[in-house]
Amino acid sequence: MFGEELENTHLSSICNTADVDGSNGFNTQDFLNDDSEGASEQSDIDLFTKAWINEKNSPEILNFKKELLESLSLKLTTQKHFIEEENLEIFLSSIYLQEIERLKFLIRSYLKMRLEKIEKFSLDFLVNQENRLKLSSKELSYCEKYQRLKQEYFNKTCLEKLPEMLRSIEEKNEMGLSMIVEPDLNDSVLFKVDKSIEIYRLEDRLVTIKS
C-alpha cells in the first residue's frame, strides 16, 4: 500500500528549516526571568501557542510559521546545550528540561496536525495556488510525493478498470461534482476575543465584539 512507502518520512525532516549551532548566547534563565530577552522569548512561546490553537481549530491549513519555528528551534538547541555544559542542580535542571519538552511537544503536535490536513486535502493543495503557498517547501515536497503514491494506488486498484472518461480525479464528473476533497469553510469554529472591537461586519450585519 502507498502508505508503506512513506513510513520513513519523519516530522523532524519537515521541522528542520534552519541550521542551528547554539551560538547566539541565549540565557537559560530566559524561561523564568522577566527581563528583555525573557519577555521576547515568552512572546515567541505565546505566539506559537496561539498558532497551535488556531491550526488545531481551523478547518483549513493556515500559513506555515517558518520564522517562529526557526527562532524557537534555535533557542531550544542553545538551551539544551547550556544545560548539558553547566553543572546545574538537579531540581533546576529538571525544570528547564520540562519546559523544553513542553515546547517540543507543541512543535511536534503542530507539524503533525498540518501533515494530517496535507494528507486529507493533498490534491487541493496541488491544484489550488493560494493553499499551496501556505505550505513550507518540505511540506509541499511531502504533499507531492503523497499524492503521487495515492494516485498510483488508485490507478492500480480501481481507476484502470473504469472508462477513460471517468479516470481523472482532478476534474468534475458528468454530474458537475468535483472529485477534489476541500476543507469545509462553512464549518463552525470557536474563538477567543483578545481585544474588544466596537464595530465589526459579520456577513450581512454589524456587531460589537467584547473581550
PDB file of C-alpha atoms in Angstrom, residues 60-64 118 121-136 139-140 183:
ATOM      1  CA  GLU A  60      -8.261  24.672   6.559  1.00  0.00           C
ATOM      2  CA  ILE A  61      -4.495  24.777   6.816  1.00  0.00           C
ATOM      3  CA  LEU A  62      -3.011  28.120   7.879  1.00  0.00           C
ATOM      4  CA  ASN A  63       0.215  29.802   6.821  1.00  0.00           C
ATOM      5  CA  PHE A  64       3.328  27.943   7.959  1.00  0.00           C
ATOM      6  CA  ILE A 118      -1.992  17.789   3.906  1.00  0.00           C
ATOM      7  CA  PHE A 121      -6.550  17.604   1.136  1.00  0.00           C
ATOM      8  CA  SER A 122      -3.407  16.715  -0.818  1.00  0.00           C
ATOM      9  CA  LEU A 123      -4.902  17.177  -4.287  1.00  0.00           C
ATOM     10  CA  ASP A 124      -6.463  20.503  -3.328  1.00  0.00           C
ATOM     11  CA  PHE A 125      -3.032  21.844  -2.357  1.00  0.00           C
ATOM     12  CA  LEU A 126      -1.590  20.863  -5.725  1.00  0.00           C
ATOM     13  CA  VAL A 127      -4.331  22.478  -7.836  1.00  0.00           C
ATOM     14  CA  ASN A 128      -5.058  25.492  -5.609  1.00  0.00           C
ATOM     15  CA  GLN A 129      -2.207  28.001  -5.777  1.00  0.00           C
ATOM     16  CA  GLU A 130      -3.465  30.017  -2.787  1.00  0.00           C
ATOM     17  CA  ASN A 131      -3.430  26.990  -0.485  1.00  0.00           C
ATOM     18  CA  ARG A 132      -0.174  25.771  -1.996  1.00  0.00           C
ATOM     19  CA  LEU A 133       1.584  28.936  -0.801  1.00  0.00           C
ATOM     20  CA  LYS A 134       0.616  28.150   2.807  1.00  0.00           C
ATOM     21  CA  LEU A 135       2.940  25.130   2.882  1.00  0.00           C
ATOM     22  CA  SER A 136       6.638  25.050   3.669  1.00  0.00           C
ATOM     23  CA  GLU A 139       5.541  20.121   3.340  1.00  0.00           C
ATOM     24  CA  LEU A 140       4.969  20.756  -0.361  1.00  0.00           C
ATOM     25  CA  PRO A 183     -11.831  21.931   3.589  1.00  0.00           C
TER      26      PRO A 183
END
